[in-house]
Amino acid sequence: MAKRENFSSKIGAILVAAGSAVGLGNIWRFPVETGQNGGAAYIIIYIACIIVLGIPIMMSEFLIGRNTHSNTAGAYQKLAPNTQWKWVGRLGVLSGFLIYCYYSVVAGWTLEYAGLAIGNQFEGKQIEDFKLIFADFSADPVLPIVFMAVFFLATHFIVVKGVKDGIERFSKMMMPALFVITVVLVICSVNLPKAGAGIDFLLHPDFSKLNGGTVLNAMGQAFFSLSLGLGCLCTYASYFDKDTNLLKTTFSVCGIDTAIAILAGFIIFPAVFNAGMSLSPEDVGPSLIFITLPSVFQEAFVSAPVIGYVFSIMFYLLLILASLTSTISMLEVVNAYVHEEFHIKRSTSALIVTLVCMFFGVFCALSFGVLRDFTICGMTVFGLFDYVASNILLPVGGMCISIFAGWKLNGRIFYSELTNDGCLRAPYLKVVRFMLRYIIPPAIALVLLNMIGVF
Ligand code: PHE
């Protein structure tokens, strides 16, 4: 078998991992959650979750991947041979597969909306028009499948180009572009005449809105947003060099991901409040980026339509870039597994995974139209994939990774991998291991029980 590739640089390692983390979770799901959970107070809880939960688990995924130089299922087999731990890796591959199928549907919608923005189709329309446009488009039996397929193929071609020439090169170009677009959009948004109320909403915490549910939502969001619990980051870390600083990479990725999520809030809320839109759950619910925002952008830039036109295009471009750097990590986690465990050529395994995901993706795409009434356990195929993967498999995966790194993994490997054989000083690692053992598993158990509706 050909020699395993590595990423060519340390900054490349940070940018690919940040690319996986930054996605629809930051620009769409985080503002939705913030809007529904009372603004600044939610952001504080979210940051606490990143520190307590996200950082230790990300370190664990990185160290497991880099130590074994193996796909996520193979990694557990190497570190704990002849045990059932390999199922943690396999579970991750399954989560990656499920998320890839339905995430690409929404990613496809962003392509359609970018097209509408470019064609200036938003001009002069009201929120009622946008509701109709979205309902018509998402229920169409053909268009969403076409856009989804375009997304699958784009992801496929980047991944088959290879770890270095495909994934790393693409992320290195796209992540800076993504950051620049984000900053430009923030500047436009916070300068709107009535942006103040939106900024206030993000900066002044109202703790009366917080309850147990908020905390648990924030934990779930931290997981999804950091791409934790399914071995994506473990797979990427298997391409890291021996001298990559895993601690610095973890802090950088968590910092970039959180910064982009908060900046997305500063794009969306000043514009929403400027339009005088009340924050009803419907406005900031899942339809936020396809119904509320196009209409908000119209109102916000009514006196400067050219800026509004460019703003809308840049916003959907931002969503496309962010989604694409995430979907390549989803394909790669499954692809690395099929390629290495079944000894299939990399390009062939990628093609197989792409075609199978596309097949199931069709059912997800049609869940908003002809298959709306086809339900399993009361959920459409799209809903089922999302529920099983995000609400059950990711937290279970995260809990298992935490238990593995905290209890099962030899302490010597834990400390030497994270400190590059003692070259880096990190006295706080004892605290990290303590959290992996005693704090994180019960905390995630709580999220999980909440997600499946026990509370
Ligand atoms: N973190 C990505 C986002 O924020 C989603 C994702 C989840 C990517 C799981 C890879 C794995 O959109």
Tab-separated table of C-alpha atoms and ligand atoms in Angstrom:
chain	number	residue	atom	x	y	z
A	1	MET	CA	0.000	0.000	0.000
A	2	ALA	CA	1.180	3.503	-0.802
A	3	LYS	CA	2.851	5.467	1.989
A	4	ARG	CA	0.371	7.286	4.206
A	5	GLU	CA	0.284	11.031	3.517
A	6	ASN	CA	0.691	13.743	6.146
A	7	PHE	CA	-0.314	17.387	6.127
A	8	SER	CA	2.635	19.464	5.010
A	9	SER	CA	2.597	22.191	7.655
A	10	LYS	CA	1.469	23.058	11.153
A	11	ILE	CA	-0.748	25.864	9.957
A	12	GLY	CA	-2.246	23.393	7.474
A	13	ALA	CA	-3.075	21.068	10.376
A	14	ILE	CA	-4.829	23.878	12.243
A	15	LEU	CA	-6.743	25.079	9.198
A	16	VAL	CA	-8.058	21.659	8.145
A	17	ALA	CA	-9.281	20.936	11.662
A	18	ALA	CA	-10.796	24.423	11.943
A	19	GLY	CA	-12.360	23.865	8.523
A	20	SER	CA	-14.118	20.793	9.820
A	21	ALA	CA	-15.309	22.631	12.904
A	22	VAL	CA	-16.488	25.832	11.250
A	23	GLY	CA	-19.663	25.122	9.326
A	24	LEU	CA	-23.415	25.454	9.322
A	25	GLY	CA	-23.167	24.736	13.040
A	26	ASN	CA	-21.525	28.133	13.564
A	27	ILE	CA	-23.286	30.338	11.080
A	28	TRP	CA	-26.749	28.867	11.277
A	29	ARG	CA	-27.229	26.639	14.340
A	30	PHE	CA	-25.345	28.807	16.845
A	31	PRO	CA	-27.259	32.042	16.121
A	32	VAL	CA	-30.515	30.056	16.183
A	33	GLU	CA	-29.639	28.647	19.599
A	34	THR	CA	-28.474	32.028	20.852
A	35	GLY	CA	-31.702	33.642	19.672
A	36	GLN	CA	-33.866	31.026	21.274
A	37	ASN	CA	-31.935	30.891	24.541
A	38	GLY	CA	-31.717	34.538	25.438
A	39	GLY	CA	-28.540	35.922	23.842
A	40	ALA	CA	-25.445	36.785	25.873
A	41	ALA	CA	-26.183	34.471	28.807
A	42	TYR	CA	-26.288	31.526	26.414
A	43	ILE	CA	-22.972	32.566	24.876
A	44	ILE	CA	-21.321	32.536	28.317
A	45	ILE	CA	-22.605	29.021	29.018
A	46	TYR	CA	-21.527	27.911	25.567
A	47	ILE	CA	-17.970	29.156	26.108
A	48	ALA	CA	-17.878	27.323	29.439
A	49	CYS	CA	-18.877	24.120	27.618
A	50	ILE	CA	-16.101	24.605	25.079
A	51	ILE	CA	-13.557	24.944	27.891
A	52	VAL	CA	-14.781	22.130	30.129
A	53	LEU	CA	-15.892	19.654	27.515
A	54	GLY	CA	-14.594	20.619	24.097
A	55	ILE	CA	-10.918	21.184	24.833
A	56	PRO	CA	-10.261	17.895	26.696
A	57	ILE	CA	-12.161	15.779	24.156
A	58	MET	CA	-10.495	17.467	21.216
A	59	MET	CA	-7.086	16.820	22.786
A	60	SER	CA	-8.083	13.176	23.207
A	61	GLU	CA	-9.198	12.784	19.588
A	62	PHE	CA	-5.988	14.414	18.389
A	63	LEU	CA	-3.743	12.245	20.511
A	64	ILE	CA	-5.498	9.008	19.574
A	65	GLY	CA	-5.277	9.830	15.850
A	66	ARG	CA	-1.707	11.092	15.828
A	67	ASN	CA	-0.417	8.254	17.974
A	68	THR	CA	-1.838	5.526	15.742
A	69	HIS	CA	-1.669	7.165	12.287
A	70	SER	CA	-4.799	5.270	11.485
A	71	ASN	CA	-8.431	5.800	10.565
A	72	THR	CA	-10.675	6.141	13.599
A	73	ALA	CA	-11.751	2.481	13.789
A	74	GLY	CA	-8.203	1.236	13.213
A	75	ALA	CA	-6.934	3.632	15.897
A	76	TYR	CA	-8.839	1.917	18.716
A	77	GLN	CA	-7.818	-1.473	17.391
A	78	LYS	CA	-4.175	-0.436	17.600
A	79	LEU	CA	-4.413	1.099	21.075
A	80	ALA	CA	-6.663	-1.581	22.566
A	81	PRO	CA	-6.246	-4.686	20.421
A	82	ASN	CA	-8.791	-7.481	20.727
A	83	THR	CA	-11.226	-5.418	22.737
A	84	GLN	CA	-14.626	-3.979	21.948
A	85	TRP	CA	-13.217	-0.421	21.828
A	86	LYS	CA	-13.063	-0.713	18.052
A	87	TRP	CA	-16.813	-0.136	18.137
A	88	VAL	CA	-16.246	3.435	19.265
A	89	GLY	CA	-14.419	4.066	16.005
A	90	ARG	CA	-16.998	2.232	13.945
A	91	LEU	CA	-19.778	4.182	15.622
A	92	GLY	CA	-17.958	7.358	14.640
A	93	VAL	CA	-17.814	6.239	11.023
A	94	LEU	CA	-21.551	5.605	11.120
A	95	SER	CA	-22.160	9.083	12.585
A	96	GLY	CA	-19.989	10.639	9.891
A	97	PHE	CA	-21.947	8.800	7.242
A	98	LEU	CA	-25.346	9.870	8.597
A	99	ILE	CA	-24.348	13.503	9.100
A	100	TYR	CA	-22.807	13.679	5.645
A	101	CYS	CA	-26.087	12.500	4.057
A	102	TYR	CA	-28.370	15.146	5.559
A	103	TYR	CA	-25.880	17.991	5.985
A	104	SER	CA	-25.290	17.957	2.219
A	105	VAL	CA	-28.981	18.614	1.649
A	106	VAL	CA	-28.849	21.866	3.626
A	107	ALA	CA	-25.497	22.674	2.049
A	108	GLY	CA	-27.205	22.231	-1.338
A	109	TRP	CA	-29.889	24.726	-0.313
A	110	THR	CA	-27.165	27.292	0.345
A	111	LEU	CA	-26.034	26.845	-3.267
A	112	GLU	CA	-29.552	27.528	-4.515
A	113	TYR	CA	-29.787	30.619	-2.322
A	114	ALA	CA	-26.421	31.867	-3.506
A	115	GLY	CA	-27.837	31.538	-7.030
A	116	LEU	CA	-30.950	33.491	-6.050
A	117	ALA	CA	-28.809	36.176	-4.433
A	118	ILE	CA	-26.609	36.487	-7.516
A	119	GLY	CA	-29.698	36.704	-9.743
A	120	ASN	CA	-30.983	39.515	-7.491
A	121	GLN	CA	-34.107	37.479	-6.820
A	122	PHE	CA	-34.502	38.806	-3.266
A	123	GLU	CA	-35.162	42.380	-4.373
A	124	GLY	CA	-38.458	43.862	-3.277
A	125	LYS	CA	-39.678	40.686	-1.619
A	126	GLN	CA	-41.337	40.454	1.800
A	127	ILE	CA	-41.102	37.747	4.434
A	128	GLU	CA	-44.265	36.069	3.128
A	129	ASP	CA	-42.647	35.750	-0.305
A	130	PHE	CA	-39.570	34.168	1.231
A	131	LYS	CA	-41.718	31.647	3.082
A	132	LEU	CA	-43.264	30.628	-0.229
A	133	ILE	CA	-39.933	30.492	-2.062
A	134	PHE	CA	-38.460	28.242	0.606
A	135	ALA	CA	-41.491	25.974	0.832
A	136	ASP	CA	-41.620	25.593	-2.966
A	137	PHE	CA	-37.916	24.988	-3.355
A	138	SER	CA	-37.470	22.529	-0.494
A	139	ALA	CA	-40.520	20.531	-1.633
A	140	ASP	CA	-39.404	20.378	-5.260
A	141	PRO	CA	-38.657	16.767	-6.277
A	142	VAL	CA	-35.638	17.624	-8.451
A	143	LEU	CA	-33.806	20.858	-7.627
A	144	PRO	CA	-32.692	20.102	-4.058
A	145	ILE	CA	-31.337	16.755	-5.274
A	146	VAL	CA	-29.403	18.434	-8.055
A	147	PHE	CA	-27.834	20.982	-5.683
A	148	MET	CA	-27.096	18.286	-3.129
A	149	ALA	CA	-25.388	16.199	-5.828
A	150	VAL	CA	-23.259	19.184	-6.840
A	151	PHE	CA	-22.142	19.479	-3.229
A	152	PHE	CA	-21.355	15.765	-2.961
A	153	LEU	CA	-19.321	15.873	-6.165
A	154	ALA	CA	-17.383	18.992	-5.143
A	155	THR	CA	-16.537	17.337	-1.826
A	156	HIS	CA	-15.579	14.134	-3.606
A	157	PHE	CA	-13.175	15.832	-6.011
A	158	ILE	CA	-11.392	17.669	-3.218
A	159	VAL	CA	-10.987	14.491	-1.158
A	160	VAL	CA	-9.727	12.287	-4.018
A	161	LYS	CA	-7.039	14.825	-4.788
A	162	GLY	CA	-5.465	13.601	-1.582
A	163	VAL	CA	-4.759	14.607	1.968
A	164	LYS	CA	-2.148	17.221	1.114
A	165	ASP	CA	-3.070	18.377	-2.387
A	166	GLY	CA	-6.821	18.155	-1.834
A	167	ILE	CA	-7.950	18.617	1.747
A	168	GLU	CA	-5.043	20.704	3.040
A	169	ARG	CA	-4.623	22.919	-0.006
A	170	PHE	CA	-8.355	23.650	-0.198
A	171	SER	CA	-8.663	24.453	3.513
A	172	LYS	CA	-5.609	26.708	3.395
A	173	MET	CA	-7.221	28.766	0.642
A	174	MET	CA	-10.778	28.752	1.929
A	175	MET	CA	-10.364	29.392	5.645
A	176	PRO	CA	-8.711	32.816	5.254
A	177	ALA	CA	-11.358	33.739	2.640
A	178	LEU	CA	-14.061	32.648	5.049
A	179	PHE	CA	-12.583	34.762	7.798
A	180	VAL	CA	-12.331	37.866	5.610
A	181	ILE	CA	-15.951	37.500	4.436
A	182	THR	CA	-17.086	37.095	8.038
A	183	VAL	CA	-15.312	40.250	9.162
A	184	VAL	CA	-16.624	42.309	6.222
A	185	LEU	CA	-20.176	41.165	6.946
A	186	VAL	CA	-19.820	41.996	10.648
A	187	ILE	CA	-18.621	45.491	9.807
A	188	CYS	CA	-21.598	46.064	7.474
A	189	SER	CA	-24.056	44.686	9.962
A	190	VAL	CA	-22.951	46.506	13.110
A	191	ASN	CA	-22.971	49.784	11.201
A	192	LEU	CA	-26.657	49.547	10.339
A	193	PRO	CA	-28.655	52.477	11.795
A	194	LYS	CA	-30.567	50.458	14.373
A	195	ALA	CA	-27.961	47.782	15.019
A	196	GLY	CA	-27.577	48.790	18.697
A	197	ALA	CA	-30.355	46.584	20.031
A	198	GLY	CA	-28.829	43.532	18.344
A	199	ILE	CA	-25.389	44.292	19.757
A	200	ASP	CA	-26.927	44.750	23.199
A	201	PHE	CA	-28.636	41.404	22.889
A	202	LEU	CA	-25.252	39.779	22.318
A	203	LEU	CA	-23.345	41.671	24.991
A	204	HIS	CA	-25.665	42.034	27.968
A	205	PRO	CA	-26.536	38.742	29.557
A	206	ASP	CA	-30.025	38.205	30.857
A	207	PHE	CA	-29.568	35.309	33.242
A	208	SER	CA	-33.274	35.054	33.954
A	209	LYS	CA	-33.645	33.296	30.617
A	210	LEU	CA	-31.337	30.471	31.639
A	211	ASN	CA	-32.493	27.091	32.823
A	212	GLY	CA	-31.186	23.531	32.899
A	213	GLY	CA	-32.274	23.006	29.319
A	214	THR	CA	-30.146	25.923	28.124
A	215	VAL	CA	-27.039	24.403	29.626
A	216	LEU	CA	-27.733	21.066	28.023
A	217	ASN	CA	-28.443	22.679	24.631
A	218	ALA	CA	-25.155	24.522	24.849
A	219	MET	CA	-23.277	21.280	25.469
A	220	GLY	CA	-24.917	19.626	22.463
A	221	GLN	CA	-24.111	22.646	20.319
A	222	ALA	CA	-20.468	22.632	21.466
A	223	PHE	CA	-20.183	19.030	20.330
A	224	PHE	CA	-21.687	19.558	16.920
A	225	SER	CA	-19.831	22.764	16.308
A	226	LEU	CA	-16.410	21.379	17.197
A	227	SER	CA	-17.038	18.193	15.124
A	228	LEU	CA	-16.435	16.122	18.234
A	229	GLY	CA	-17.460	12.583	19.029
A	230	LEU	CA	-17.212	10.922	15.638
A	231	GLY	CA	-13.511	10.688	14.975
A	232	CYS	CA	-13.313	13.399	12.297
A	233	LEU	CA	-10.579	15.141	14.227
A	234	CYS	CA	-9.016	11.800	15.138
A	235	THR	CA	-8.804	10.958	11.429
A	236	TYR	CA	-7.333	14.366	10.596
A	237	ALA	CA	-4.818	14.050	13.438
A	238	SER	CA	-3.652	10.763	11.944
A	239	TYR	CA	-2.159	12.949	9.176
A	240	PHE	CA	-0.382	15.267	11.654
A	241	ASP	CA	3.423	15.190	11.890
A	242	LYS	CA	5.201	13.997	15.000
A	243	ASP	CA	6.172	17.547	15.897
A	244	THR	CA	2.716	19.111	15.520
A	245	ASN	CA	1.842	20.730	18.814
A	246	LEU	CA	-1.472	19.089	19.710
A	247	LEU	CA	-2.178	21.464	22.582
A	248	LYS	CA	-1.672	24.575	20.485
A	249	THR	CA	-3.715	23.049	17.662
A	250	THR	CA	-6.570	22.308	20.064
A	251	PHE	CA	-6.615	25.846	21.473
A	252	SER	CA	-6.403	27.360	17.998
A	253	VAL	CA	-9.248	25.260	16.582
A	254	CYS	CA	-11.513	25.884	19.578
A	255	GLY	CA	-10.671	29.606	19.433
A	256	ILE	CA	-11.329	29.938	15.690
A	257	ASP	CA	-14.570	27.959	15.879
A	258	THR	CA	-15.915	29.993	18.795
A	259	ALA	CA	-14.837	33.282	17.256
A	260	ILE	CA	-16.610	32.522	13.973
A	261	ALA	CA	-19.776	31.460	15.818
A	262	ILE	CA	-19.858	34.676	17.845
A	263	LEU	CA	-19.041	36.799	14.795
A	264	ALA	CA	-21.910	35.086	12.954
A	265	GLY	CA	-24.106	36.354	15.799
A	266	PHE	CA	-22.775	39.855	15.114
A	267	ILE	CA	-23.716	39.483	11.447
A	268	ILE	CA	-27.211	38.227	12.092
A	269	PHE	CA	-28.614	39.925	15.210
A	270	PRO	CA	-27.802	43.557	14.404
A	271	ALA	CA	-29.477	43.011	11.004
A	272	VAL	CA	-32.483	41.262	12.553
A	273	PHE	CA	-33.001	43.951	15.222
A	274	ASN	CA	-32.389	46.681	12.680
A	275	ALA	CA	-35.318	45.353	10.709
A	276	GLY	CA	-37.311	45.603	13.918
A	277	MET	CA	-38.056	41.949	13.851
A	278	SER	CA	-39.198	40.561	17.149
A	279	LEU	CA	-37.296	37.510	18.189
A	280	SER	CA	-40.107	35.024	18.055
A	281	PRO	CA	-38.906	31.416	18.013
A	282	GLU	CA	-40.175	31.113	14.462
A	283	ASP	CA	-38.046	33.975	13.167
A	284	VAL	CA	-34.862	32.590	14.587
A	285	GLY	CA	-35.743	28.933	14.164
A	286	PRO	CA	-34.298	26.606	11.570
A	287	SER	CA	-35.708	28.705	8.726
A	288	LEU	CA	-33.555	31.645	9.891
A	289	ILE	CA	-31.037	31.603	7.078
A	290	PHE	CA	-33.489	30.850	4.288
A	291	ILE	CA	-36.533	32.929	5.246
A	292	THR	CA	-35.816	35.485	7.968
A	293	LEU	CA	-32.386	36.575	6.797
A	294	PRO	CA	-33.068	37.212	3.106
A	295	SER	CA	-35.953	39.395	4.156
A	296	VAL	CA	-33.916	41.106	6.880
A	297	PHE	CA	-31.143	41.859	4.392
A	298	GLN	CA	-33.720	43.443	2.080
A	299	GLU	CA	-34.962	45.747	4.793
A	300	ALA	CA	-31.555	46.496	6.237
A	301	PHE	CA	-30.131	47.785	2.989
A	302	VAL	CA	-33.243	49.291	1.508
A	303	SER	CA	-31.517	52.641	1.039
A	304	ALA	CA	-28.336	51.054	-0.333
A	305	PRO	CA	-29.535	48.163	-2.489
A	306	VAL	CA	-26.133	47.562	-4.051
A	307	ILE	CA	-24.573	46.932	-0.643
A	308	GLY	CA	-27.538	44.686	0.195
A	309	TYR	CA	-27.006	42.770	-3.038
A	310	VAL	CA	-23.301	42.200	-2.374
A	311	PHE	CA	-23.970	41.468	1.316
A	312	SER	CA	-26.460	38.698	0.458
A	313	ILE	CA	-24.121	37.078	-2.057
A	314	MET	CA	-21.225	37.161	0.401
A	315	PHE	CA	-23.370	35.691	3.147
A	316	TYR	CA	-24.383	32.654	1.096
A	317	LEU	CA	-20.855	32.295	-0.219
A	318	LEU	CA	-19.710	32.183	3.391
A	319	LEU	CA	-22.182	29.390	4.095
A	320	ILE	CA	-21.012	27.425	1.058
A	321	LEU	CA	-17.330	27.666	1.993
A	322	ALA	CA	-17.977	26.797	5.615
A	323	SER	CA	-20.121	23.808	4.644
A	324	LEU	CA	-17.623	22.506	2.123
A	325	THR	CA	-14.686	22.478	4.527
A	326	SER	CA	-16.942	20.519	6.907
A	327	THR	CA	-18.275	18.012	4.372
A	328	ILE	CA	-14.762	17.095	3.271
A	329	SER	CA	-14.025	16.053	6.854
A	330	MET	CA	-17.207	13.963	6.954
A	331	LEU	CA	-16.309	12.186	3.722
A	332	GLU	CA	-12.735	11.700	4.890
A	333	VAL	CA	-13.676	10.007	8.170
A	334	VAL	CA	-15.700	7.377	6.284
A	335	ASN	CA	-13.333	7.213	3.334
A	336	ALA	CA	-10.212	6.634	5.463
A	337	TYR	CA	-12.033	3.779	7.181
A	338	VAL	CA	-13.177	2.068	3.970
A	339	HIS	CA	-9.828	2.666	2.262
A	340	GLU	CA	-7.666	1.299	5.082
A	341	GLU	CA	-9.840	-1.368	6.670
A	342	PHE	CA	-11.014	-2.951	3.410
A	343	HIS	CA	-7.778	-2.306	1.488
A	344	ILE	CA	-9.526	-0.505	-1.346
A	345	LYS	CA	-7.762	2.152	-3.453
A	346	ARG	CA	-8.383	5.619	-2.012
A	347	SER	CA	-10.121	6.975	-5.093
A	348	THR	CA	-12.347	3.902	-5.358
A	349	SER	CA	-13.311	3.978	-1.699
A	350	ALA	CA	-14.148	7.689	-1.951
A	351	LEU	CA	-16.343	6.998	-4.961
A	352	ILE	CA	-18.164	4.185	-3.179
A	353	VAL	CA	-18.790	6.355	-0.103
A	354	THR	CA	-19.923	9.313	-2.214
A	355	LEU	CA	-22.382	7.197	-4.207
A	356	VAL	CA	-23.838	5.455	-1.146
A	357	CYS	CA	-24.215	8.770	0.716
A	358	MET	CA	-25.776	10.337	-2.336
A	359	PHE	CA	-28.299	7.510	-2.489
A	360	PHE	CA	-29.385	8.066	1.113
A	361	GLY	CA	-29.093	11.815	0.648
A	362	VAL	CA	-31.876	11.613	-1.939
A	363	PHE	CA	-34.245	10.327	0.745
A	364	CYS	CA	-33.147	13.153	3.045
A	365	ALA	CA	-33.667	15.738	0.287
A	366	LEU	CA	-37.140	14.443	-0.498
A	367	SER	CA	-38.128	14.548	3.172
A	368	PHE	CA	-39.430	18.071	2.628
A	369	GLY	CA	-41.553	17.154	-0.379
A	370	VAL	CA	-42.778	13.856	-1.772
A	371	LEU	CA	-41.465	11.860	1.200
A	372	ARG	CA	-42.851	14.274	3.785
A	373	ASP	CA	-45.312	11.678	5.016
A	374	PHE	CA	-42.883	8.773	4.959
A	375	THR	CA	-41.876	8.636	8.602
A	376	ILE	CA	-39.937	6.260	10.824
A	377	CYS	CA	-40.634	6.613	14.551
A	378	GLY	CA	-42.534	9.779	13.687
A	379	MET	CA	-39.578	11.364	11.889
A	380	THR	CA	-38.818	11.945	8.219
A	381	VAL	CA	-35.626	10.349	6.908
A	382	PHE	CA	-33.868	13.744	7.244
A	383	GLY	CA	-35.150	14.145	10.787
A	384	LEU	CA	-34.198	10.614	11.735
A	385	PHE	CA	-30.616	10.909	10.451
A	386	ASP	CA	-30.187	14.234	12.241
A	387	TYR	CA	-31.695	12.960	15.472
A	388	VAL	CA	-29.768	9.692	15.619
A	389	ALA	CA	-26.437	11.234	14.657
A	390	SER	CA	-26.439	14.579	16.483
A	391	ASN	CA	-28.553	13.743	19.497
A	392	ILE	CA	-27.459	10.198	20.207
A	393	LEU	CA	-24.305	9.067	18.401
A	394	LEU	CA	-22.174	12.212	18.889
A	395	PRO	CA	-22.697	12.431	22.660
A	396	VAL	CA	-22.268	8.652	23.039
A	397	GLY	CA	-19.105	8.838	20.942
A	398	GLY	CA	-17.788	11.774	22.978
A	399	MET	CA	-18.480	9.991	26.235
A	400	CYS	CA	-16.678	6.851	25.034
A	401	ILE	CA	-13.680	8.866	23.803
A	402	SER	CA	-13.499	10.580	27.178
A	403	ILE	CA	-13.657	7.280	29.076
A	404	PHE	CA	-11.087	5.762	26.740
A	405	ALA	CA	-8.610	8.631	27.051
A	406	GLY	CA	-9.226	9.029	30.780
A	407	TRP	CA	-9.293	5.445	31.983
A	408	LYS	CA	-8.217	2.946	29.359
A	409	LEU	CA	-5.361	4.683	27.606
A	410	ASN	CA	-1.961	4.211	29.156
A	411	GLY	CA	-1.012	7.404	31.046
A	412	ARG	CA	2.439	7.335	29.506
A	413	ILE	CA	0.991	7.553	25.988
A	414	PHE	CA	-1.461	10.254	27.105
A	415	TYR	CA	1.213	12.551	28.505
A	416	SER	CA	3.996	11.836	26.011
A	417	GLU	CA	1.741	12.288	22.979
A	418	LEU	CA	0.326	15.584	24.219
A	419	THR	CA	3.712	16.966	25.255
A	420	ASN	CA	5.614	15.622	22.227
A	421	ASP	CA	7.651	13.264	24.401
A	422	GLY	CA	8.105	15.774	27.177
A	423	CYS	CA	9.290	18.638	24.945
A	424	LEU	CA	6.277	20.811	25.762
A	425	ARG	CA	5.443	21.943	29.253
A	426	ALA	CA	1.794	21.558	30.197
A	427	PRO	CA	1.277	21.059	33.925
A	428	TYR	CA	-2.484	21.480	33.435
A	429	LEU	CA	-2.698	18.105	31.680
A	430	LYS	CA	-3.377	16.436	35.027
A	431	VAL	CA	-6.525	18.541	35.296
A	432	VAL	CA	-7.484	17.548	31.751
A	433	ARG	CA	-7.159	13.857	32.589
A	434	PHE	CA	-9.156	14.352	35.765
A	435	MET	CA	-11.936	15.941	33.752
A	436	LEU	CA	-11.867	13.143	31.180
A	437	ARG	CA	-12.296	10.660	34.010
A	438	TYR	CA	-14.712	12.222	36.426
A	439	ILE	CA	-16.436	15.264	34.972
A	440	ILE	CA	-17.065	14.764	31.273
A	441	PRO	CA	-18.654	11.283	31.149
A	442	PRO	CA	-21.401	12.095	33.674
A	443	ALA	CA	-21.929	15.536	32.098
A	444	ILE	CA	-22.462	13.976	28.682
A	445	ALA	CA	-24.710	11.295	30.140
A	446	LEU	CA	-26.884	14.170	31.289
A	447	VAL	CA	-26.956	15.788	27.826
A	448	LEU	CA	-27.856	12.464	26.325
A	449	LEU	CA	-30.704	11.777	28.695
A	450	ASN	CA	-31.990	15.272	28.012
A	451	MET	CA	-31.722	14.822	24.250
A	452	ILE	CA	-33.722	11.637	24.240
A	453	GLY	CA	-36.307	13.377	26.348
A	454	VAL	CA	-35.815	11.821	29.761
A	455	PHE	CA	-36.001	15.236	31.473
B	1	PHE	N1	-18.743	21.177	12.956
B	1	PHE	C1	-19.510	21.257	11.762
B	1	PHE	C2	-20.336	22.527	11.792
B	1	PHE	O1	-20.235	23.309	12.685
B	1	PHE	C3	-20.410	20.070	11.581
B	1	PHE	C4	-19.733	18.769	11.667
B	1	PHE	C5	-20.196	17.834	12.542
B	1	PHE	C6	-18.627	18.484	10.864
B	1	PHE	C7	-19.575	16.618	12.666
B	1	PHE	C8	-17.983	17.266	10.954
B	1	PHE	C9	-18.462	16.356	11.845
B	1	PHE	O2	-21.100	22.766	10.921
